[in-house]
């Protein structure tokens, strides 16, 4: 084995050990807030159901609910009825819902949206770059963004109606109480 | 004496014995000291007896509901049925490490008593390695890291096992099979390390451990399939494989072990790939430890992951020690391991095996990268994310198809190289079969390029297997005048390794076709039904009779009673939501009507909790899914046949004319 190959082997093993050791910096049950409290990354993505793009600029100054989903994700289907109900409740308000299709094909995404009654705007993030900039841990994942463009809360896993409404109401109504920074349902 | 006293004392006595035995075996091998060797052999046996005693103590505590032991209080309750009480031994971290320890102790005792008799020096060093590893696991179970006998003030009742683990009898099979697979690979690893320590250039270690490697591989494979089945029958999502980090942790060593089982033949026949084989054994063993680390340290999120405990850093240290020492030894001894000659012709069996090995390793590395990517991203950027299923599907499906193709080619080629005539003789029928397979897929099978390719390649491999069996049977009939059935039986019995291998290939073909069809052809419908309401799914009509509450001693259920008719089936299905006292979340329990053609898989997704006036039922019609479990069983059967020792040969006179005739039918 050449000296060069030996060096690659040693570096690979050392890197693996460092990565595994660094994972102990947090408890596995502790889902860190990550991007919570930071300005949400701006993005422009292609619309799932047609030509044109959707830009986060369009929702400036509004309360935004960003939901990451995919057709291959079983828990996404589980949470969808709650999303549909809450969307209907806020449809006429200034709350903006945006669904981001994560690592999925356009055809599968469109079929999912049609079959599951997703009426809010959806965009396609095939390469997962927007998900990465939001620090998505695993889908489904929902982010609550205030009118000032700052991520106020996130929910990992299938979200229920109560958590959704609480996350929105604390942003819409002044003095409605502190917004939950991070929650999970797995 | 309480169960905790008995079990704890047995484990604490076993630890110094294992350390002593390790030292004595190392000294005995270095100084060729018979007394030291005998002492290490007795130590190995005593450690097995003591760990066995600890297992009995834990089972005693579980069965008698001794809640003064924390493990029992957390994983058992008075209402837990006896069957699930007994298997609670591996329901949580401490018990599963104890199970691991007894399997390792058993393998060590086997090497001490059987292995040492066959290859004294090599096996003695391997014994030292095994006892060293055993000492590490005994350290875990005698310290707070994974002590199963920690005492507490006994509560009036325990909290019962994890709900997911008491929902299906497959829990009795899946974890022990995986542990056996993981742990038995310690034996080939220990012999490989012993061979490196002694500086042996030959392949004695390989001959000594071939059967262990095969059995360990088969148990791991069957364990993985049993786990998929459990996930399918219990988790209520209609799938059987999710590229979950812990599933990945099990598949990785299985992939490298599969590569090893093939490349080992190249070393036996051609004396090539010595360093490669040692590397594969070390990699496979290191991956089993990495898998254990990922499952038990809690660094990855997974349905399988146990809660975090002090065991994580200890397992990481163990993994580092294993990797550094074995890779260091390999690099040190590499000059002695040089192959004589090279692979030669690209269309030879050894070249295809090597190529197939490279694909197996590529598959392993890409799964490893996908599994560790969240940890890598977190280490670099601090962001937490996970890798979705599309990554694995995109990368692994083409690699799996490449492996299927090579599985058909490799065994058909002779060693050293093939002539044009050989290629024609070996591949005409399989190529025709592949074309037919593709046609079947296009006409009646699932749609999609990958599905069509899978059908074509599956038919190709199946044809090679049938061709091999047919030629073997014909040759025996000519040579020995046997009937076809007797010839087939003798073939399997006398050349078990070869024909067992073909049966394994057949099992893999069945799994591949079933996976491709079930993935591409699943129909899913979700409807909210009132009683007497019905939903049509494919040829099946499902009618909701009622939604009702049920009570069992250890759990409450909400059951949807469904009638199923059509498609030649009629019967009842009972998908349910199950509520356990120790869990706030309901566990979905699917109702499944299984048949060779397809499974009707029903899930109770939601229901009216006040008046039980409606229920949302999700129905999946999943084609051929049962064949995955059958394919797993065929793989297991093939492995058993391949692992059986051949019968002692009895020479029978065979005429020259018969030999000539047989040569005509068997290449």
PDB file of N, CA and C in Angstrom, chain B residues 8-62:
ATOM      1  N   UNK B   8     -25.553 -10.056  39.933  1.00  0.00           N
ATOM      2  CA  UNK B   8     -24.451  -9.090  40.071  1.00  0.00           C
ATOM      3  C   UNK B   8     -23.159  -9.799  40.448  1.00  0.00           C
ATOM      4  N   UNK B   9     -23.262 -10.747  41.406  1.00  0.00           N
ATOM      5  CA  UNK B   9     -22.049 -11.457  41.868  1.00  0.00           C
ATOM      6  C   UNK B   9     -21.465 -12.289  40.731  1.00  0.00           C
ATOM      7  N   UNK B  10     -22.341 -12.926  39.941  1.00  0.00           N
ATOM      8  CA  UNK B  10     -21.850 -13.765  38.835  1.00  0.00           C
ATOM      9  C   UNK B  10     -21.078 -12.912  37.839  1.00  0.00           C
ATOM     10  N   UNK B  11     -21.614 -11.744  37.519  1.00  0.00           N
ATOM     11  CA  UNK B  11     -20.949 -10.879  36.530  1.00  0.00           C
ATOM     12  C   UNK B  11     -19.642 -10.324  37.097  1.00  0.00           C
ATOM     13  N   UNK B  12     -19.669  -9.950  38.375  1.00  0.00           N
ATOM     14  CA  UNK B  12     -18.437  -9.388  38.961  1.00  0.00           C
ATOM     15  C   UNK B  12     -17.351 -10.459  39.067  1.00  0.00           C
ATOM     16  N   UNK B  13     -17.748 -11.707  39.235  1.00  0.00           N
ATOM     17  CA  UNK B  13     -16.744 -12.788  39.280  1.00  0.00           C
ATOM     18  C   UNK B  13     -16.226 -13.097  37.878  1.00  0.00           C
ATOM     19  N   UNK B  14     -17.096 -12.920  36.878  1.00  0.00           N
ATOM     20  CA  UNK B  14     -16.699 -13.267  35.503  1.00  0.00           C
ATOM     21  C   UNK B  14     -15.665 -12.290  34.953  1.00  0.00           C
ATOM     22  N   UNK B  15     -15.757 -11.009  35.370  1.00  0.00           N
ATOM     23  CA  UNK B  15     -14.851  -9.995  34.803  1.00  0.00           C
ATOM     24  C   UNK B  15     -13.370 -10.320  35.060  1.00  0.00           C
ATOM     25  N   UNK B  16     -12.950 -10.515  36.336  1.00  0.00           N
ATOM     26  CA  UNK B  16     -11.526 -10.832  36.541  1.00  0.00           C
ATOM     27  C   UNK B  16     -11.106 -12.142  35.886  1.00  0.00           C
ATOM     28  N   UNK B  17     -12.062 -13.084  35.818  1.00  0.00           N
ATOM     29  CA  UNK B  17     -11.742 -14.363  35.162  1.00  0.00           C
ATOM     30  C   UNK B  17     -11.434 -14.164  33.680  1.00  0.00           C
ATOM     31  N   UNK B  18     -12.230 -13.299  33.034  1.00  0.00           N
ATOM     32  CA  UNK B  18     -12.009 -13.033  31.602  1.00  0.00           C
ATOM     33  C   UNK B  18     -10.667 -12.338  31.408  1.00  0.00           C
ATOM     34  N   UNK B  19     -10.357 -11.391  32.285  1.00  0.00           N
ATOM     35  CA  UNK B  19      -9.072 -10.674  32.167  1.00  0.00           C
ATOM     36  C   UNK B  19      -7.924 -11.667  32.371  1.00  0.00           C
ATOM     37  N   UNK B  20      -8.076 -12.510  33.397  1.00  0.00           N
ATOM     38  CA  UNK B  20      -7.053 -13.530  33.669  1.00  0.00           C
ATOM     39  C   UNK B  20      -6.880 -14.459  32.465  1.00  0.00           C
ATOM     40  N   UNK B  21      -8.018 -14.914  31.941  1.00  0.00           N
ATOM     41  CA  UNK B  21      -7.985 -15.840  30.809  1.00  0.00           C
ATOM     42  C   UNK B  21      -7.309 -15.219  29.602  1.00  0.00           C
ATOM     43  N   UNK B  22      -7.573 -13.930  29.362  1.00  0.00           N
ATOM     44  CA  UNK B  22      -6.977 -13.215  28.231  1.00  0.00           C
ATOM     45  C   UNK B  22      -5.450 -13.197  28.381  1.00  0.00           C
ATOM     46  N   UNK B  23      -5.007 -12.821  29.603  1.00  0.00           N
ATOM     47  CA  UNK B  23      -3.557 -12.775  29.865  1.00  0.00           C
ATOM     48  C   UNK B  23      -2.933 -14.161  29.752  1.00  0.00           C
ATOM     49  N   UNK B  24      -3.632 -15.162  30.320  1.00  0.00           N
ATOM     50  CA  UNK B  24      -3.084 -16.523  30.324  1.00  0.00           C
ATOM     51  C   UNK B  24      -2.970 -17.067  28.900  1.00  0.00           C
ATOM     52  N   UNK B  25      -3.980 -16.777  28.060  1.00  0.00           N
ATOM     53  CA  UNK B  25      -3.929 -17.262  26.675  1.00  0.00           C
ATOM     54  C   UNK B  25      -2.786 -16.587  25.924  1.00  0.00           C
ATOM     55  N   UNK B  26      -2.615 -15.269  26.142  1.00  0.00           N
ATOM     56  CA  UNK B  26      -1.537 -14.544  25.466  1.00  0.00           C
ATOM     57  C   UNK B  26      -0.176 -15.098  25.916  1.00  0.00           C
ATOM     58  N   UNK B  27      -0.028 -15.306  27.239  1.00  0.00           N
ATOM     59  CA  UNK B  27       1.224 -15.843  27.781  1.00  0.00           C
ATOM     60  C   UNK B  27       1.458 -17.268  27.272  1.00  0.00           C
ATOM     61  N   UNK B  28       0.382 -18.061  27.304  1.00  0.00           N
ATOM     62  CA  UNK B  28       0.474 -19.455  26.861  1.00  0.00           C
ATOM     63  C   UNK B  28       0.911 -19.561  25.407  1.00  0.00           C
ATOM     64  N   UNK B  29       0.399 -18.648  24.571  1.00  0.00           N
ATOM     65  CA  UNK B  29       0.760 -18.682  23.155  1.00  0.00           C
ATOM     66  C   UNK B  29       2.202 -18.205  22.954  1.00  0.00           C
ATOM     67  N   UNK B  30       2.595 -17.167  23.712  1.00  0.00           N
ATOM     68  CA  UNK B  30       3.941 -16.597  23.534  1.00  0.00           C
ATOM     69  C   UNK B  30       5.011 -17.565  24.022  1.00  0.00           C
ATOM     70  N   UNK B  31       4.768 -18.172  25.191  1.00  0.00           N
ATOM     71  CA  UNK B  31       5.787 -19.034  25.823  1.00  0.00           C
ATOM     72  C   UNK B  31       5.535 -20.518  25.549  1.00  0.00           C
ATOM     73  N   UNK B  32       4.488 -20.810  24.799  1.00  0.00           N
ATOM     74  CA  UNK B  32       4.062 -22.193  24.558  1.00  0.00           C
ATOM     75  C   UNK B  32       3.925 -22.950  25.885  1.00  0.00           C
ATOM     76  N   UNK B  33       3.246 -22.290  26.833  1.00  0.00           N
ATOM     77  CA  UNK B  33       3.088 -22.825  28.182  1.00  0.00           C
ATOM     78  C   UNK B  33       1.723 -23.521  28.279  1.00  0.00           C
ATOM     79  N   UNK B  34       1.737 -24.836  28.409  1.00  0.00           N
ATOM     80  CA  UNK B  34       0.514 -25.628  28.429  1.00  0.00           C
ATOM     81  C   UNK B  34      -0.370 -25.311  29.622  1.00  0.00           C
ATOM     82  N   UNK B  35       0.262 -25.031  30.792  1.00  0.00           N
ATOM     83  CA  UNK B  35      -0.558 -24.775  31.977  1.00  0.00           C
ATOM     84  C   UNK B  35      -1.336 -23.468  31.845  1.00  0.00           C
ATOM     85  N   UNK B  36      -0.641 -22.457  31.309  1.00  0.00           N
ATOM     86  CA  UNK B  36      -1.310 -21.159  31.105  1.00  0.00           C
ATOM     87  C   UNK B  36      -2.471 -21.329  30.119  1.00  0.00           C
ATOM     88  N   UNK B  37      -2.221 -22.127  29.093  1.00  0.00           N
ATOM     89  CA  UNK B  37      -3.258 -22.340  28.081  1.00  0.00           C
ATOM     90  C   UNK B  37      -4.473 -23.031  28.715  1.00  0.00           C
ATOM     91  N   UNK B  38      -4.188 -24.087  29.505  1.00  0.00           N
ATOM     92  CA  UNK B  38      -5.292 -24.807  30.152  1.00  0.00           C
ATOM     93  C   UNK B  38      -6.072 -23.864  31.055  1.00  0.00           C
ATOM     94  N   UNK B  39      -5.342 -23.001  31.755  1.00  0.00           N
ATOM     95  CA  UNK B  39      -6.013 -22.072  32.664  1.00  0.00           C
ATOM     96  C   UNK B  39      -6.923 -21.114  31.878  1.00  0.00           C
ATOM     97  N   UNK B  40      -6.466 -20.678  30.694  1.00  0.00           N
ATOM     98  CA  UNK B  40      -7.299 -19.751  29.905  1.00  0.00           C
ATOM     99  C   UNK B  40      -8.544 -20.471  29.378  1.00  0.00           C
ATOM    100  N   UNK B  41      -8.390 -21.753  29.031  1.00  0.00           N
ATOM    101  CA  UNK B  41      -9.536 -22.497  28.513  1.00  0.00           C
ATOM    102  C   UNK B  41     -10.595 -22.672  29.598  1.00  0.00           C
ATOM    103  N   UNK B  42     -10.130 -22.996  30.813  1.00  0.00           N
ATOM    104  CA  UNK B  42     -11.079 -23.152  31.920  1.00  0.00           C
ATOM    105  C   UNK B  42     -11.732 -21.806  32.264  1.00  0.00           C
ATOM    106  N   UNK B  43     -10.936 -20.737  32.146  1.00  0.00           N
ATOM    107  CA  UNK B  43     -11.505 -19.401  32.425  1.00  0.00           C
ATOM    108  C   UNK B  43     -12.653 -19.122  31.473  1.00  0.00           C
ATOM    109  N   UNK B  44     -12.434 -19.432  30.176  1.00  0.00           N
ATOM    110  CA  UNK B  44     -13.469 -19.162  29.169  1.00  0.00           C
ATOM    111  C   UNK B  44     -14.749 -19.919  29.506  1.00  0.00           C
ATOM    112  N   UNK B  45     -14.568 -21.185  29.912  1.00  0.00           N
ATOM    113  CA  UNK B  45     -15.734 -22.004  30.234  1.00  0.00           C
ATOM    114  C   UNK B  45     -16.467 -21.459  31.466  1.00  0.00           C
ATOM    115  N   UNK B  46     -15.680 -21.083  32.480  1.00  0.00           N
ATOM    116  CA  UNK B  46     -16.286 -20.568  33.719  1.00  0.00           C
ATOM    117  C   UNK B  46     -17.013 -19.248  33.477  1.00  0.00           C
ATOM    118  N   UNK B  47     -16.418 -18.417  32.619  1.00  0.00           N
ATOM    119  CA  UNK B  47     -17.071 -17.135  32.306  1.00  0.00           C
ATOM    120  C   UNK B  47     -18.438 -17.414  31.680  1.00  0.00           C
ATOM    121  N   UNK B  48     -18.497 -18.403  30.776  1.00  0.00           N
ATOM    122  CA  UNK B  48     -19.771 -18.754  30.145  1.00  0.00           C
ATOM    123  C   UNK B  48     -20.790 -19.184  31.196  1.00  0.00           C
ATOM    124  N   UNK B  49     -20.334 -20.026  32.147  1.00  0.00           N
ATOM    125  CA  UNK B  49     -21.244 -20.510  33.196  1.00  0.00           C
ATOM    126  C   UNK B  49     -21.741 -19.327  34.040  1.00  0.00           C
ATOM    127  N   UNK B  50     -20.824 -18.416  34.382  1.00  0.00           N
ATOM    128  CA  UNK B  50     -21.210 -17.294  35.243  1.00  0.00           C
ATOM    129  C   UNK B  50     -22.167 -16.330  34.528  1.00  0.00           C
ATOM    130  N   UNK B  51     -21.881 -16.047  33.250  1.00  0.00           N
ATOM    131  CA  UNK B  51     -22.790 -15.143  32.518  1.00  0.00           C
ATOM    132  C   UNK B  51     -24.140 -15.842  32.338  1.00  0.00           C
ATOM    133  N   UNK B  52     -24.113 -17.156  32.119  1.00  0.00           N
ATOM    134  CA  UNK B  52     -25.364 -17.922  32.034  1.00  0.00           C
ATOM    135  C   UNK B  52     -26.170 -17.791  33.321  1.00  0.00           C
ATOM    136  N   UNK B  53     -25.456 -17.829  34.443  1.00  0.00           N
ATOM    137  CA  UNK B  53     -26.104 -17.678  35.759  1.00  0.00           C
ATOM    138  C   UNK B  53     -26.750 -16.289  35.868  1.00  0.00           C
ATOM    139  N   UNK B  54     -26.039 -15.271  35.372  1.00  0.00           N
ATOM    140  CA  UNK B  54     -26.579 -13.908  35.420  1.00  0.00           C
ATOM    141  C   UNK B  54     -27.838 -13.801  34.565  1.00  0.00           C
ATOM    142  N   UNK B  55     -27.825 -14.476  33.403  1.00  0.00           N
ATOM    143  CA  UNK B  55     -29.018 -14.464  32.532  1.00  0.00           C
ATOM    144  C   UNK B  55     -30.196 -15.125  33.258  1.00  0.00           C
ATOM    145  N   UNK B  56     -29.891 -16.274  33.905  1.00  0.00           N
ATOM    146  CA  UNK B  56     -30.952 -16.971  34.641  1.00  0.00           C
ATOM    147  C   UNK B  56     -31.492 -16.089  35.758  1.00  0.00           C
ATOM    148  N   UNK B  57     -30.583 -15.372  36.432  1.00  0.00           N
ATOM    149  CA  UNK B  57     -31.013 -14.482  37.525  1.00  0.00           C
ATOM    150  C   UNK B  57     -31.927 -13.395  36.977  1.00  0.00           C
ATOM    151  N   UNK B  58     -31.575 -12.838  35.803  1.00  0.00           N
ATOM    152  CA  UNK B  58     -32.405 -11.773  35.227  1.00  0.00           C
ATOM    153  C   UNK B  58     -33.758 -12.326  34.818  1.00  0.00           C
ATOM    154  N   UNK B  59     -33.761 -13.512  34.201  1.00  0.00           N
ATOM    155  CA  UNK B  59     -35.045 -14.118  33.813  1.00  0.00           C
ATOM    156  C   UNK B  59     -35.880 -14.423  35.057  1.00  0.00           C
ATOM    157  N   UNK B  60     -35.206 -14.908  36.101  1.00  0.00           N
ATOM    158  CA  UNK B  60     -35.905 -15.189  37.360  1.00  0.00           C
ATOM    159  C   UNK B  60     -36.552 -13.917  37.895  1.00  0.00           C
ATOM    160  N   UNK B  61     -35.780 -12.817  37.865  1.00  0.00           N
ATOM    161  CA  UNK B  61     -36.288 -11.537  38.378  1.00  0.00           C
ATOM    162  C   UNK B  61     -37.469 -11.046  37.531  1.00  0.00           C
ATOM    163  N   UNK B  62     -37.373 -11.247  36.204  1.00  0.00           N
ATOM    164  CA  UNK B  62     -38.457 -10.789  35.321  1.00  0.00           C
ATOM    165  C   UNK B  62     -39.726 -11.604  35.567  1.00  0.00           C
TER     166      UNK B  62
END
